[in-house]
């Protein structure tokens, strides 16, 4: 039997526990006539006699007792789900994926474009690969190109520029990615143009920034990220090969969801603001 209505099993448990329709009616708020019809229909669907009807009321049969044990587990699971749902009450979470520096910027400036009484709760997923929006790994992605798949919707928010930064112009070594890094365009550019000059590596962008701040070498950064590190000096022109569009991307089916729509509007505001 395909189970399509869990409610009847909850009603069955109420009747089986009380042993009467009257007792179950007090517990569930349904009329005795409604409960009688639902129990008859349940017996027909299961193909089993669940109650022995008589002067003793609705006494569960052996089959009924076996179902009651299973229904108790269902009720326990329902209570657990209710507790979980209550713990997650409030505005729905919107999962946002972006690269390290964009995630840091959005988190650092969160109160400029979001407040605790907003219709959505931000959940940042920092990841340097494109997480799958189609499979709902995330709800919104900040991407460096216009979406091409027909099931994705996009909103352009600006342009991101990169340059090399260091403590001073006389620092000539470079800081690059380690071998296990999922290569970003800026990392690939560093390897291609300054591979022999790399003096330190890390798979973590924030560690590469820390190395640059310690005077170890030059590091390629988005200009908006470097603007927040006043001790660093821009030691190269803007690297045109790394200039890219910035897009907010979501699924076509969810872009009109109130929480996601509010998040898109807020994030666009946050990304348009000066770094």
Coordinates of C-alpha atoms in Angstrom, one line a residue, residues 23 25 43-44 79-80 87 194 244 258 273 275:
X23 CA -12.1 9.4 23.9
X25 CA -12.9 12.6 19.7
X43 CA -9.0 -0.8 7.4
X44 CA -10.1 -1.0 3.8
X79 CA 7.2 15.5 17.5
X80 CA 10.9 15.6 16.6
X87 CA 13.9 25.7 16.4
X194 CA 55.4 35.0 -12.3
X244 CA 35.3 40.3 -15.0
X258 CA 9.7 36.5 -1.6
X273 CA 28.2 50.0 -2.4
X275 CA 34.3 48.9 -0.9

